[in-house]
mmCIF file of C-alpha atoms in Angstrom:
data_model
loop_
_atom_site.group_PDB
_atom_site.id
_atom_site.type_symbol
_atom_site.label_atom_id
_atom_site.label_comp_id
_atom_site.label_asym_id
_atom_site.label_seq_id
_atom_site.Cartn_x
_atom_site.Cartn_y
_atom_site.Cartn_z
ATOM 1 C CA MET E 15 -70.246 79.745 -132.957
ATOM 2 C CA VAL E 16 -71.948 77.328 -130.721
ATOM 3 C CA PHE E 17 -68.723 76.914 -128.696
ATOM 4 C CA LEU E 18 -68.637 80.598 -128.087
ATOM 5 C CA LEU E 19 -72.236 80.613 -126.846
ATOM 6 C CA MET E 20 -71.386 77.866 -124.339
ATOM 7 C CA ILE E 21 -68.211 79.380 -123.050
ATOM 8 C CA ALA E 22 -69.513 83.081 -123.181
ATOM 9 C CA PRO E 23 -71.293 82.945 -119.575
ATOM 10 C CA HIS E 24 -68.122 81.403 -118.104
ATOM 11 C CA LEU E 25 -65.915 84.112 -119.425
ATOM 12 C CA MET E 26 -68.271 86.830 -118.255
ATOM 13 C CA ALA E 27 -68.406 85.378 -114.909
ATOM 14 C CA ILE E 28 -64.536 85.343 -114.798
ATOM 15 C CA LYS E 29 -64.488 89.013 -116.045
ATOM 16 C CA ALA E 30 -66.976 90.085 -113.492
ATOM 17 C CA SER E 31 -64.970 88.341 -110.625
ATOM 18 C CA MET E 32 -61.495 89.411 -111.642
ATOM 19 C CA LYS E 33 -60.875 92.226 -109.188
ATOM 20 C CA THR E 34 -62.267 90.323 -106.228
ATOM 21 C CA SER E 35 -60.137 87.187 -107.469
ATOM 22 C CA LEU E 36 -57.086 89.405 -107.460
ATOM 23 C CA LEU E 37 -57.872 90.740 -104.001
ATOM 24 C CA ILE E 38 -58.069 87.281 -102.705
ATOM 25 C CA GLY E 39 -54.930 86.554 -104.477
ATOM 26 C CA VAL E 40 -53.211 89.255 -102.614
ATOM 27 C CA LEU E 41 -54.633 88.223 -99.404
ATOM 28 C CA ALA E 42 -53.323 84.833 -99.903
ATOM 29 C CA THR E 43 -49.792 85.957 -100.900
ATOM 30 C CA ILE E 44 -49.512 88.136 -97.808
ATOM 31 C CA GLY E 45 -50.779 85.391 -95.557
ATOM 32 C CA THR E 46 -48.466 82.896 -97.125
ATOM 33 C CA GLY E 47 -45.603 85.252 -96.970
ATOM 34 C CA VAL E 48 -46.146 86.055 -93.192
ATOM 35 C CA MET E 49 -46.505 82.300 -92.356
ATOM 36 C CA THR E 50 -43.561 80.864 -94.390
ATOM 37 C CA ILE E 51 -41.019 83.758 -94.857
ATOM 38 C CA GLY E 52 -41.876 85.846 -91.731
ATOM 39 C CA ILE E 53 -42.582 83.230 -89.193
ATOM 40 C CA GLY E 54 -40.660 80.403 -90.859
ATOM 41 C CA MET E 55 -43.430 77.779 -90.951
ATOM 42 C CA ASP E 56 -42.802 74.629 -93.027
ATOM 43 C CA THR E 57 -43.883 74.530 -96.650
ATOM 44 C CA PRO E 58 -45.344 71.341 -98.222
ATOM 45 C CA TRP E 59 -43.203 68.809 -100.198
ATOM 46 C CA ALA E 60 -42.030 69.854 -103.578
ATOM 47 C CA PRO E 61 -43.987 68.382 -106.120
ATOM 48 C CA TRP E 62 -41.038 67.975 -108.492
ATOM 49 C CA GLU E 63 -39.229 65.753 -106.013
ATOM 50 C CA ARG E 64 -41.210 62.703 -105.385
ATOM 51 C CA GLN E 65 -38.652 60.301 -103.633
ATOM 52 C CA SER E 66 -37.121 62.946 -101.116
ATOM 53 C CA ASP E 67 -38.151 65.167 -98.227
ATOM 54 C CA THR E 68 -37.578 68.277 -100.259
ATOM 55 C CA MET E 69 -39.746 71.235 -99.220
ATOM 56 C CA PHE E 70 -41.117 73.776 -101.416
ATOM 57 C CA PRO E 71 -38.885 76.888 -101.217
ATOM 58 C CA PRO E 72 -40.760 79.737 -99.072
ATOM 59 C CA VAL E 73 -40.409 82.380 -101.675
ATOM 60 C CA LEU E 74 -41.431 80.092 -104.588
ATOM 61 C CA PHE E 75 -44.341 78.821 -102.514
ATOM 62 C CA THR E 76 -45.479 82.544 -101.805
ATOM 63 C CA LEU E 77 -45.561 83.623 -105.243
ATOM 64 C CA ALA E 78 -47.015 80.317 -106.465
ATOM 65 C CA SER E 79 -49.954 80.928 -103.886
ATOM 66 C CA PHE E 80 -51.003 84.001 -105.835
ATOM 67 C CA VAL E 81 -51.234 82.245 -109.220
ATOM 68 C CA ALA E 82 -52.979 79.229 -107.649
ATOM 69 C CA THR E 83 -55.576 81.437 -105.770
ATOM 70 C CA VAL E 84 -56.412 83.459 -108.834
ATOM 71 C CA SER E 85 -56.658 80.491 -110.887
ATOM 72 C CA PHE E 86 -58.781 78.621 -108.450
ATOM 73 C CA CYS E 87 -61.088 81.755 -108.063
ATOM 74 C CA ALA E 88 -61.519 81.742 -111.962
ATOM 75 C CA MET E 89 -62.335 78.078 -111.705
ATOM 76 C CA THR E 90 -65.048 78.899 -109.130
ATOM 77 C CA ALA E 91 -66.510 81.208 -111.306
ATOM 78 C CA VAL E 92 -67.045 78.592 -113.852
ATOM 79 C CA TRP E 93 -68.354 76.212 -111.402
ATOM 80 C CA HIS E 94 -70.782 78.749 -110.016
ATOM 81 C CA THR E 95 -71.933 79.490 -113.665
ATOM 82 C CA SER E 96 -72.373 75.790 -114.162
ATOM 83 C CA LEU E 97 -74.464 75.482 -111.118
ATOM 84 C CA LYS E 98 -76.921 78.107 -112.516
ATOM 85 C CA VAL E 99 -77.878 75.606 -115.129
ATOM 86 C CA VAL E 100 -78.798 72.767 -112.677
ATOM 87 C CA THR E 101 -80.128 74.633 -109.754
ATOM 88 C CA SER E 102 -82.365 77.539 -108.976
ATOM 89 C CA ASN E 103 -80.007 78.467 -106.005
ATOM 90 C CA PRO E 104 -76.510 78.313 -107.190
ATOM 91 C CA ASP E 105 -75.070 80.367 -104.392
ATOM 92 C CA LYS E 106 -76.243 78.016 -101.870
ATOM 93 C CA TRP E 107 -74.971 74.854 -103.521
ATOM 94 C CA TRP E 108 -71.695 76.687 -104.367
ATOM 95 C CA ARG E 109 -71.134 77.579 -100.688
ATOM 96 C CA ILE E 110 -72.032 74.007 -99.699
ATOM 97 C CA SER E 111 -69.536 72.526 -102.332
ATOM 98 C CA GLY E 112 -66.876 75.193 -101.041
ATOM 99 C CA ILE E 113 -67.287 74.161 -97.496
ATOM 100 C CA LEU E 114 -67.020 70.518 -98.452
ATOM 101 C CA PHE E 115 -63.933 71.278 -100.459
ATOM 102 C CA LEU E 116 -62.264 72.958 -97.491
ATOM 103 C CA ILE E 117 -62.955 70.127 -95.058
ATOM 104 C CA SER E 118 -61.900 67.547 -97.483
ATOM 105 C CA TYR E 119 -58.812 69.229 -98.590
ATOM 106 C CA GLY E 120 -58.073 70.345 -95.129
ATOM 107 C CA THR E 121 -57.863 66.553 -94.153
ATOM 108 C CA TYR E 122 -55.881 65.858 -97.188
ATOM 109 C CA SER E 123 -53.300 68.473 -96.137
ATOM 110 C CA PHE E 124 -52.078 66.434 -93.457
ATOM 111 C CA GLY E 125 -50.081 64.094 -95.994
ATOM 112 C CA SER E 126 -48.083 67.172 -97.398
ATOM 113 C CA GLY E 127 -45.021 66.582 -95.444
ATOM 114 C CA THR E 128 -45.048 67.770 -91.755
ATOM 115 C CA THR E 129 -47.796 68.728 -89.449
ATOM 116 C CA GLU E 130 -46.632 72.280 -89.270
ATOM 117 C CA ALA E 131 -46.955 72.518 -93.283
ATOM 118 C CA ALA E 132 -50.411 71.020 -93.042
ATOM 119 C CA ILE E 133 -51.408 73.573 -90.390
ATOM 120 C CA MET E 134 -50.061 76.369 -92.451
ATOM 121 C CA LEU E 135 -52.014 74.911 -95.532
ATOM 122 C CA ASN E 136 -55.200 74.864 -93.713
ATOM 123 C CA ILE E 137 -54.776 78.503 -92.367
ATOM 124 C CA LEU E 138 -54.029 79.483 -96.052
ATOM 125 C CA HIS E 139 -56.990 77.672 -97.306
ATOM 126 C CA LEU E 140 -59.153 79.629 -94.634
ATOM 127 C CA ILE E 141 -57.607 82.880 -95.742
ATOM 128 C CA VAL E 142 -58.619 82.133 -99.338
ATOM 129 C CA GLY E 143 -61.853 80.230 -98.721
ATOM 130 C CA ILE E 144 -63.748 82.588 -96.335
ATOM 131 C CA PRO E 145 -63.371 85.613 -98.504
ATOM 132 C CA ALA E 146 -64.126 83.478 -101.609
ATOM 133 C CA LEU E 147 -67.300 81.965 -100.143
ATOM 134 C CA THR E 148 -68.456 85.512 -99.078
ATOM 135 C CA LEU E 149 -67.263 87.900 -101.821
ATOM 136 C CA LEU E 150 -67.189 86.023 -104.871
ATOM 137 C CA PRO E 151 -71.010 85.364 -105.144
ATOM 138 C CA ARG E 152 -71.526 89.126 -104.981
ATOM 139 C CA ALA E 153 -69.067 89.678 -107.847
ATOM 140 C CA PHE E 154 -70.761 87.195 -109.949
ATOM 141 C CA HIS E 155 -74.216 88.972 -109.484
ATOM 142 C CA LYS E 156 -72.767 92.369 -109.845
ATOM 143 C CA GLY E 157 -71.314 91.225 -113.273
ATOM 144 C CA GLN E 158 -74.583 89.580 -114.280
ATOM 145 C CA PHE E 159 -76.416 92.941 -113.175
ATOM 146 C CA MET E 160 -73.988 94.903 -115.227
ATOM 147 C CA ASP E 161 -74.326 92.846 -118.454
ATOM 148 C CA SER E 162 -78.049 92.980 -118.342
ATOM 149 C CA ILE E 163 -77.975 96.863 -118.007
ATOM 150 C CA GLU E 164 -75.616 96.998 -121.030
ATOM 151 C CA SER E 165 -78.033 94.928 -123.194
#
C-alpha cells in the first residue's frame, strides 16, 4: 500500500503528460525521418555492434526515436514530480536540468560515429528538447489541476 502511495503521483504525472509526450514523439519521428531517410544524414553507431563501424539502419533509427522520445518524456514526468518534493519551484529546476542535459549530451554526441551523425543527433535533441522544456510543465500542471477538481 505504501508503495502505491509513493508511485501514484508519478503515474498521475505520466498520465497527464501522455498526449504531449506522444506529440513530441511524433515530432521526433518526423524530424528523424526527414534527416535520415529524406536527406540521408548519417545515423549513430549501432549499439549491438561494438567492434565495427556499423551504423544504425535509418528506418529502425526513425522508429526507435519515437519509442525513445516517449520513454524520455515519461521519465521527465517522474523527474519533475520528484523535484516537487525537494524544491518550491520544480519548473525552474526542471528546465535548468533539461538545458544542462542538452548541453552535456550534445557534447557527448560527437562520439557517436561521424560528425554528421553528431549534428543530426543534436538537431534531434533540439526537436525533442525545446517542446519538452516548454510544453511538458504545462501538461503536468494541467493534470494536477484536473486531479484536484475531481477530488
